[in-house]
mmCIF file of C-alpha atoms in Angstrom:
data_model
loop_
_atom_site.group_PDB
_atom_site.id
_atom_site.type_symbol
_atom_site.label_atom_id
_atom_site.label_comp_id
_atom_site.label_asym_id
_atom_site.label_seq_id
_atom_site.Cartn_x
_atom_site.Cartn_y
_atom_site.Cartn_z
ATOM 1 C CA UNK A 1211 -11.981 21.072 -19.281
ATOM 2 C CA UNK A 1212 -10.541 23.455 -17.014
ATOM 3 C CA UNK A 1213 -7.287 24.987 -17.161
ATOM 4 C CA UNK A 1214 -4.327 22.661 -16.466
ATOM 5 C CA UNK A 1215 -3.395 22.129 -12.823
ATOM 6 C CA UNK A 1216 -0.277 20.295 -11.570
ATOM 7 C CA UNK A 1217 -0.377 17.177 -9.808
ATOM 8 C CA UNK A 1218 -0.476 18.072 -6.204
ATOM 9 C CA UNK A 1219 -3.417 20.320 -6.619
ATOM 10 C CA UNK A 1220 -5.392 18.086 -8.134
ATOM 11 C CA UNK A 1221 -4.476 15.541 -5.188
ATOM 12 C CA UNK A 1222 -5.511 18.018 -3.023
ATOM 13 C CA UNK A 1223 -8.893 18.970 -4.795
ATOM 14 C CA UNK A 1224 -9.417 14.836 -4.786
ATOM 15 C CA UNK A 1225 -8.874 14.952 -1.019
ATOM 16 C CA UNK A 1226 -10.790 17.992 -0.150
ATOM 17 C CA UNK A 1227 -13.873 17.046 2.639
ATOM 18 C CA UNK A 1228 -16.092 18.922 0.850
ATOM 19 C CA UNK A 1229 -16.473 16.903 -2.165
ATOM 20 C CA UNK A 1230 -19.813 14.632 -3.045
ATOM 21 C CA UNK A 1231 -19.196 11.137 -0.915
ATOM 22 C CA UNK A 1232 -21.053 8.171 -1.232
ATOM 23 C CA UNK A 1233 -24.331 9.332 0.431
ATOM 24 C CA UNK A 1234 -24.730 12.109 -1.309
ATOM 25 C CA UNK A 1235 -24.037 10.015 -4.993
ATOM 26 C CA UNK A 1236 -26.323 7.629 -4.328
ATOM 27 C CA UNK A 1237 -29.019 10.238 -3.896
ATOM 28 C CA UNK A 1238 -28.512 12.688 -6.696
ATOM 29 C CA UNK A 1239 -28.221 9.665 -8.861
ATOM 30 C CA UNK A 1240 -30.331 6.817 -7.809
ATOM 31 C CA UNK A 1241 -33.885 6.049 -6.826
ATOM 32 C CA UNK A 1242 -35.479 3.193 -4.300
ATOM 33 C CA UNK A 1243 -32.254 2.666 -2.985
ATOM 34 C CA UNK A 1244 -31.915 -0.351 -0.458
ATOM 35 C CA UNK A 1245 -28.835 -0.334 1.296
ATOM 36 C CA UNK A 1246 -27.532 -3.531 2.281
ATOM 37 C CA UNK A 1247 -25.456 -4.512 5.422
ATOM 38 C CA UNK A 1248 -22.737 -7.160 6.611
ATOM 39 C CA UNK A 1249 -20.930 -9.627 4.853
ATOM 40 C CA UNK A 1250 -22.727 -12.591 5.867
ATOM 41 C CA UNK A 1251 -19.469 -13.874 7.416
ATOM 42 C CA UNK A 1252 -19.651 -12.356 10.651
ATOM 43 C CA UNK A 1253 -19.239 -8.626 9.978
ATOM 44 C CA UNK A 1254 -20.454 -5.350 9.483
ATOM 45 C CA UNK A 1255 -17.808 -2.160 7.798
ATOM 46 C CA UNK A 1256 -19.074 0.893 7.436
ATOM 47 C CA UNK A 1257 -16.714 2.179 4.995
ATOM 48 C CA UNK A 1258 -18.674 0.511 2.603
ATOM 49 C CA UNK A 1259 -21.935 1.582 1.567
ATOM 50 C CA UNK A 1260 -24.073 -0.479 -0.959
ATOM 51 C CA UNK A 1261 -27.440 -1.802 -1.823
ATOM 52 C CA UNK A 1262 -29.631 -2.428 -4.792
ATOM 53 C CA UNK A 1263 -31.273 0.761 -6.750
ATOM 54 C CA UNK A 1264 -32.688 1.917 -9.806
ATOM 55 C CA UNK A 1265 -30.934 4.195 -12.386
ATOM 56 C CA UNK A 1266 -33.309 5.907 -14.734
ATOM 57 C CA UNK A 1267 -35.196 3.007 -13.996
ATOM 58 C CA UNK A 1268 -33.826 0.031 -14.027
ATOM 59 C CA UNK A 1269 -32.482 -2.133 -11.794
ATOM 60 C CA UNK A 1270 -28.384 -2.267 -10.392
ATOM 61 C CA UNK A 1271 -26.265 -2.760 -7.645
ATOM 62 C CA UNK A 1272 -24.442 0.448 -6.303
ATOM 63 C CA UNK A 1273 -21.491 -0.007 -4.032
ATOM 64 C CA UNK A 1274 -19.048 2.940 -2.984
ATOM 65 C CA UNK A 1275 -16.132 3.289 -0.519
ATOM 66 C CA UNK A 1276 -17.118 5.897 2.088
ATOM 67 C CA UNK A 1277 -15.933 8.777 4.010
ATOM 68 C CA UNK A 1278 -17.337 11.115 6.374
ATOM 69 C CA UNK A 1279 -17.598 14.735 6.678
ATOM 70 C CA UNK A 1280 -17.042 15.493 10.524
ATOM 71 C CA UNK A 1281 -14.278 14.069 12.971
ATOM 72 C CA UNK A 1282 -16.549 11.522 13.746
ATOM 73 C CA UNK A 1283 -17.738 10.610 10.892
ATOM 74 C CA UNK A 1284 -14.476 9.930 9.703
ATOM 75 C CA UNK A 1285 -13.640 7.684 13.124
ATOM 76 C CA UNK A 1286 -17.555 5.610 12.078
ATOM 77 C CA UNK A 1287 -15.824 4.920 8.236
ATOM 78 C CA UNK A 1288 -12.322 4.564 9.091
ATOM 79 C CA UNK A 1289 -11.353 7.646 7.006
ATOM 80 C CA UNK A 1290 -12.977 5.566 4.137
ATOM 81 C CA UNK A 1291 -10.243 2.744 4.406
ATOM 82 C CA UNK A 1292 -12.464 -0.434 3.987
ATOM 83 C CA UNK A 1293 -11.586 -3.710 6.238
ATOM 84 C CA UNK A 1294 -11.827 -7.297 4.959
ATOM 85 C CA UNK A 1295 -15.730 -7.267 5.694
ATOM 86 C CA UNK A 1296 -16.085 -4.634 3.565
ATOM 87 C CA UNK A 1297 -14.715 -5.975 0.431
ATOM 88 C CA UNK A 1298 -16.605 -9.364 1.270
ATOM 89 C CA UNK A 1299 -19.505 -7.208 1.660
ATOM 90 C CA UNK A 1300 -18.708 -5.973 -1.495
ATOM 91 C CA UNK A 1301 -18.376 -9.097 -3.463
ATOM 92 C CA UNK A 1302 -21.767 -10.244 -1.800
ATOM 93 C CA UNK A 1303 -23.477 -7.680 -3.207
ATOM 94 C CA UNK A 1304 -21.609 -8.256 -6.703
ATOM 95 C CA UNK A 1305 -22.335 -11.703 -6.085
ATOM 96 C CA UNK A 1306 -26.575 -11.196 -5.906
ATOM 97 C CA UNK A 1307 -26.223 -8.869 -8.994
ATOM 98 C CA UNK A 1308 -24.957 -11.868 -11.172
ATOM 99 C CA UNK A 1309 -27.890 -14.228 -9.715
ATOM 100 C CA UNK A 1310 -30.422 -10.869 -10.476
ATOM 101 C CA UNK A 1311 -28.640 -9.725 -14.037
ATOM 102 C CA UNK A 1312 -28.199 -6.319 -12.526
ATOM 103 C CA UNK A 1313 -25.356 -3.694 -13.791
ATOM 104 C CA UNK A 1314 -22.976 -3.186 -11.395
ATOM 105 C CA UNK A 1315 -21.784 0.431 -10.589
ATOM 106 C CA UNK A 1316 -18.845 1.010 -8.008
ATOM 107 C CA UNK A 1317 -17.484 4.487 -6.698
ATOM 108 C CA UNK A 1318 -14.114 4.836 -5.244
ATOM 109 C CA UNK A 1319 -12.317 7.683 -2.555
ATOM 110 C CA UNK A 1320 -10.361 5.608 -0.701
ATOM 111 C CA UNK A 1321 -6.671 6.325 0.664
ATOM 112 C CA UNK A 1322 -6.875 2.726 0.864
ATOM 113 C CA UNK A 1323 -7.539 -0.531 2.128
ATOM 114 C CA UNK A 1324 -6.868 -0.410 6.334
ATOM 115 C CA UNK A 1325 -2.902 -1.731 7.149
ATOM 116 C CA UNK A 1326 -4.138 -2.373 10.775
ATOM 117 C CA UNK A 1327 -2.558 -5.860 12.210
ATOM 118 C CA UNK A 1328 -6.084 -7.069 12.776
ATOM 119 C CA UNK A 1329 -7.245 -6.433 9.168
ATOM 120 C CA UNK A 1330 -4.342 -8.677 7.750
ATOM 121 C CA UNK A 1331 -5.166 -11.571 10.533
ATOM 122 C CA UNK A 1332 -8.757 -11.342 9.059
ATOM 123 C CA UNK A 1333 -7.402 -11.702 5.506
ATOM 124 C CA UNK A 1334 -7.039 -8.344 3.760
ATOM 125 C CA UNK A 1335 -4.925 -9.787 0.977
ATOM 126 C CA UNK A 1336 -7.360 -12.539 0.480
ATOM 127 C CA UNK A 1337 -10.409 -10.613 0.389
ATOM 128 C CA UNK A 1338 -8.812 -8.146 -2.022
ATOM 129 C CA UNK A 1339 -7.398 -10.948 -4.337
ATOM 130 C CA UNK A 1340 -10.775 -12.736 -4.123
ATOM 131 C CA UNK A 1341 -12.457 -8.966 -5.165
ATOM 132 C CA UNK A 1342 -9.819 -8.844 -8.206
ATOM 133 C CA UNK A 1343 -10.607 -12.248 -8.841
ATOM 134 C CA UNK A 1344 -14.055 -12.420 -9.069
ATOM 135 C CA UNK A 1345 -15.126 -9.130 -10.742
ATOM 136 C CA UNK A 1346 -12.807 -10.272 -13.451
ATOM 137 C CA UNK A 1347 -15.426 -13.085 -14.486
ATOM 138 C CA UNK A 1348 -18.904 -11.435 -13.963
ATOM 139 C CA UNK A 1349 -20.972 -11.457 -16.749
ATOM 140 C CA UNK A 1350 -22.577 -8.563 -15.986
ATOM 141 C CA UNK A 1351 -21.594 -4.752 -16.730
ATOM 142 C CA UNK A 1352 -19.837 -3.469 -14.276
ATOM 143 C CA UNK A 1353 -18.606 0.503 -14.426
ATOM 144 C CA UNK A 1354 -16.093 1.868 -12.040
ATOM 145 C CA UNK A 1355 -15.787 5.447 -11.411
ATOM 146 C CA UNK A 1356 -12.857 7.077 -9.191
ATOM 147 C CA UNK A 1357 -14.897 9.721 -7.226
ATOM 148 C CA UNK A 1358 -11.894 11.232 -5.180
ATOM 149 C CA UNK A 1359 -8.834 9.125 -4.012
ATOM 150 C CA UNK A 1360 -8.222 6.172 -5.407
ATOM 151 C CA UNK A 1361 -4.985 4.323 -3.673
ATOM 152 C CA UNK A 1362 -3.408 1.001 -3.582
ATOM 153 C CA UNK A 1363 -5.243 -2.539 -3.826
ATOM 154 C CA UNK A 1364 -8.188 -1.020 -1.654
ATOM 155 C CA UNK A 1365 -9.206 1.468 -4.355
ATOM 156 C CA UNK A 1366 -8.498 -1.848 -7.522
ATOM 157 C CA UNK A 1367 -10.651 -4.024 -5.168
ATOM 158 C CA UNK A 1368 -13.891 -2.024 -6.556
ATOM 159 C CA UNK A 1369 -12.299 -0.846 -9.915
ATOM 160 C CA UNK A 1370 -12.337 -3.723 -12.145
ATOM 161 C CA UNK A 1371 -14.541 -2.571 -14.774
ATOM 162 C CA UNK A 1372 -15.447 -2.955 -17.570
ATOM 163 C CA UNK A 1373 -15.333 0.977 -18.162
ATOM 164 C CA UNK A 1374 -13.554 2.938 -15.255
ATOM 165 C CA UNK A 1375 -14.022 6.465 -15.096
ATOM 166 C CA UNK A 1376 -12.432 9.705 -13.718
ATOM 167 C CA UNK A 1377 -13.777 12.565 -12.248
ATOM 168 C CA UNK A 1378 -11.564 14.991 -13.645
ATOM 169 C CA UNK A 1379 -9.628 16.311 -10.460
ATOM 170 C CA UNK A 1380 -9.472 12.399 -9.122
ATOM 171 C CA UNK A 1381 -6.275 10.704 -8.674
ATOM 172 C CA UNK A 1382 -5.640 7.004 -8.529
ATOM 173 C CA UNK A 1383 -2.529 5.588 -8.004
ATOM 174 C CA UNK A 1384 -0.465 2.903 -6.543
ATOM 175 C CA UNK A 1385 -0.336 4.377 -2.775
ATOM 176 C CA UNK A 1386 -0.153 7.670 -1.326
ATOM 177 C CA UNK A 1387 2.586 10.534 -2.592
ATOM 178 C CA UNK A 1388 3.433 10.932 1.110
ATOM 179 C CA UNK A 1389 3.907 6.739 0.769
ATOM 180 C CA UNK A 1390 5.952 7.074 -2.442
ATOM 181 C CA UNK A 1391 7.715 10.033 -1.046
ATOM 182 C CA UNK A 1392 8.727 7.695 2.211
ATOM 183 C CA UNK A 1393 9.562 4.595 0.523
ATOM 184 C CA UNK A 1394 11.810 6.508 -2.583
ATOM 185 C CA UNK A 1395 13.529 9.342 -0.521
ATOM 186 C CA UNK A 1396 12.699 8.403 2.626
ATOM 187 C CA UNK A 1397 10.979 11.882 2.958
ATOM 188 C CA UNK A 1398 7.071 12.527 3.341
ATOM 189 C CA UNK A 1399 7.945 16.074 2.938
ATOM 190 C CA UNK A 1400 8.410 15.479 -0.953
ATOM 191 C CA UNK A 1401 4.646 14.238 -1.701
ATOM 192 C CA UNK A 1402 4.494 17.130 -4.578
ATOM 193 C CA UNK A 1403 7.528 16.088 -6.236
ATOM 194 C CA UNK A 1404 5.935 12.371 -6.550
ATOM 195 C CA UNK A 1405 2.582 13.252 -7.361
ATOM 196 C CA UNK A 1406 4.237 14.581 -10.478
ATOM 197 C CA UNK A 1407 6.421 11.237 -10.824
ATOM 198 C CA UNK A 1408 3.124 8.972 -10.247
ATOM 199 C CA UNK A 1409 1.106 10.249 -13.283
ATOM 200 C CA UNK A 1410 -2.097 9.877 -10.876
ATOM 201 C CA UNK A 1411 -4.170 12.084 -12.319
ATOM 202 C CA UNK A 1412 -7.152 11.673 -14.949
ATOM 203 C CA UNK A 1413 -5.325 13.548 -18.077
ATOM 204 C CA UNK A 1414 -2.501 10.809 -17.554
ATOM 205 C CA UNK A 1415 -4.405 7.935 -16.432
ATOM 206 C CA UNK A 1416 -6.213 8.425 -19.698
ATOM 207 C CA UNK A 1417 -3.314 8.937 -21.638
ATOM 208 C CA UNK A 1418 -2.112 5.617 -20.295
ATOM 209 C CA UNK A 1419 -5.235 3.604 -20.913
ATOM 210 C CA UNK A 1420 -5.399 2.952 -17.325
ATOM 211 C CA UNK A 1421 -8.986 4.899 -17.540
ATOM 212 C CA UNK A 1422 -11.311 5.095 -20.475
ATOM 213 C CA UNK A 1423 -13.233 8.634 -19.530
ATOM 214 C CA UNK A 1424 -13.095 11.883 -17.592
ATOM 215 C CA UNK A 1425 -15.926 12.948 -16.318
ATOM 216 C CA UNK A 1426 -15.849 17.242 -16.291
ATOM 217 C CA UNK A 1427 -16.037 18.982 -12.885
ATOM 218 C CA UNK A 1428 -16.980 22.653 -12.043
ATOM 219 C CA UNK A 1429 -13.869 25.053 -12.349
ATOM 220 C CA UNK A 1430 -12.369 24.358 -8.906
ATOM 221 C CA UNK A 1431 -13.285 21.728 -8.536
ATOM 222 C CA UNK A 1432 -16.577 18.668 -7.604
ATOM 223 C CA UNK A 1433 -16.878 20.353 -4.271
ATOM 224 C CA UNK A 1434 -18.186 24.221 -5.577
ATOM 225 C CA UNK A 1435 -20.942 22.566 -7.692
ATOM 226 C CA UNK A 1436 -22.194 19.411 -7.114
ATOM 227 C CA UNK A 1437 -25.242 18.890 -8.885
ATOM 228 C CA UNK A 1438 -23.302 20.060 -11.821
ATOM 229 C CA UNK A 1439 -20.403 17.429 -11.184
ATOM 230 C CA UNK A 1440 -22.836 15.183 -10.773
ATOM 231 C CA UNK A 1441 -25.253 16.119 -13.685
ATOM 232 C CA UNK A 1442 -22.350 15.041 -15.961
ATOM 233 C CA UNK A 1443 -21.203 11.895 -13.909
ATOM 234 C CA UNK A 1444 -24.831 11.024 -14.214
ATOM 235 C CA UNK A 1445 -24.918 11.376 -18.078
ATOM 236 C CA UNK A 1446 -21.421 9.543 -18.735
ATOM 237 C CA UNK A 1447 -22.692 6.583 -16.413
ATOM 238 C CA UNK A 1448 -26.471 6.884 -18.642
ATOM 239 C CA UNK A 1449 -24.051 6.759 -21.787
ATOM 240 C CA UNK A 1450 -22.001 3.812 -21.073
ATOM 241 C CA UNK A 1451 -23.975 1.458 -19.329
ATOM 242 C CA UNK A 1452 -26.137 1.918 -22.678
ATOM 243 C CA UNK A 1453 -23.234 0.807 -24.827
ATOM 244 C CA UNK A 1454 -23.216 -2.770 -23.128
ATOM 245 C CA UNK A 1455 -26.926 -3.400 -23.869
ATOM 246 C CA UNK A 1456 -26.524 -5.374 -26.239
ATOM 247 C CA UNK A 1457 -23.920 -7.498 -25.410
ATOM 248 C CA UNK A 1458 -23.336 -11.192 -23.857
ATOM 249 C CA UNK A 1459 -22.131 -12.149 -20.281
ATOM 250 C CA UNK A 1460 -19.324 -14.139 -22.257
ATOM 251 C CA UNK A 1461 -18.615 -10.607 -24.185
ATOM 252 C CA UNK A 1462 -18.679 -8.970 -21.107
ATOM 253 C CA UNK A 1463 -16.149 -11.048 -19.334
ATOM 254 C CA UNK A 1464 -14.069 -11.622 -22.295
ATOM 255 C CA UNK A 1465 -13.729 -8.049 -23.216
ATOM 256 C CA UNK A 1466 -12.910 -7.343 -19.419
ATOM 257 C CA UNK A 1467 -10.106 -9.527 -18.919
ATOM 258 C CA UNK A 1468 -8.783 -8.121 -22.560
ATOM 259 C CA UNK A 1469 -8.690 -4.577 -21.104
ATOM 260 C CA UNK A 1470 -6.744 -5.261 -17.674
ATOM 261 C CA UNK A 1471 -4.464 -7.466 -19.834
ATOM 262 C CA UNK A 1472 -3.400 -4.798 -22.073
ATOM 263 C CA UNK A 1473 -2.434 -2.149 -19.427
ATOM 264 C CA UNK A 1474 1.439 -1.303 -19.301
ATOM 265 C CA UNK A 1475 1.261 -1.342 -22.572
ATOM 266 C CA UNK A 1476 3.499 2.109 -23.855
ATOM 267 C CA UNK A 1477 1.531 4.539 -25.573
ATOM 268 C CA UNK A 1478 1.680 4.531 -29.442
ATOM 269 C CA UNK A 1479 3.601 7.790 -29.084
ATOM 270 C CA UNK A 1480 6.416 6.210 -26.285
ATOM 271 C CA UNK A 1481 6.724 3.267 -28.330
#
């Protein structure tokens, strides 16, 4: 690991433009990729990118929250803040993985889920819920890995797993700083004062048993070397899909539900 950073510069590492998206993931990592569009309900959301691909082989469902690199880019994804037909789109494809016994692998850098006044008339809260819901009782392997960003609802919408991993200068959290900052002192301003209060990062996550690996980045961070970030994300995703092998759907599930049920739980050592 690299030396210790505080909060806010990891935040800002996790936000920097620079830093592998979903494209560029789904390449390094996986062959014969298909991507897969729409949400069979009427709509199409960029934000979220997702098909059916082979990893060292075999057969699994990739879906990622997406950003963009340029201006407009960023306009085409919606700064990577999924709508309702996203996570639908989502849950289709997690959906077709059951039917096909494919591992599921999801990849989240996400400020969030959109707060536009059309999204909630379209049902953001229900399509998140239904997400939560759902991935919950799959009985197939599913890994979540926070790539970037991981905030609010819209990031847990793709991060029930059954193993959720870290890039080590991620952050995932509740909402924003700048939100926290807003809603606690009624000051944006303070956003590196909460990102020490929000214990977003991996080393605390992990400490927490919110997250159950950090992948290593390149000193500086994902975005000076990403083959190598991506050499080891490749090699902890290889590792841990290989530790569910052998077990049943009904494990899977069980074993699932057993994990998000024991979070909040103090560590040994606050106890």
């Amino acid at each position: 690991m690299n030396e210790p950073m505080t909060a806010a510069e990891r935040v800002a590492i996790a936000r920097h433009h620079q830093r592998p998206n979903a494209q560029e993931i789904f390449d390094f990592l996986f062959t014969d990729l298909f991507i897969q569009r729409g949400d069979r309900l009427g709509g199409e959301d960029e934000s979220i990118l997702g098909g059916v691909a082979r990893f060292h082989g075999r057969p699994v469902t990739v879906i990622a929250t997406r950003k963009g690199r340029t201006l407009d880019e960023n306009i085409k994804y919606n700064f990577g803040m999924p709508s309702p037909e996203g996570y639908r789109k989502a849950l289709r494809l997690m959906r077709q993985a059951q039917k096909f016994r494919r591992p599921i692998f999801t990849f989240i850098d996400t400020p969030g889920a959109y707060p536009g006044m059309e999204a909630e008339e379209r049902g953001q809260g229900e399509a998140i819920a239904r997400n939560l819901m759902e991935m919950s009782r799959l009985t197939v392997p599913i890994i979540a890995t926070v790539t970037g960003e991981g905030n609010s609802g819209g990031a847990l919408a793709l991060g029930v797993g059954d193993r959720v991993l870290m890039l080590e200068n991620a952050v995932y959290s509740i909402l924003s700083p700048e939100g926290f900052a807003t809603i606690l002192w009624k000051d944006a301003s303070r956003h590196g004062q909460a990102c020490e209060l929000m214990r977003l990062t991996a080393p605390d996550l992990k400490r927490l048993g919110i997250i159950d690996e950090i992948v290593p980045e390149p000193a500086g961070g994902a975005h000076l070397a990403p083959d190598i970030a991506l050499r080891e994300l490749d090699e902890a995703l290889a590792r841990n899909l290989k530790s569910f092998s052998r077990q049943s759907g009904e494990a899977l599930a069980a074993g699932r539900y057993r994990k998000f049920r024991q979070m909040g739980t103090p560590p040994k050592e606050d106890q």
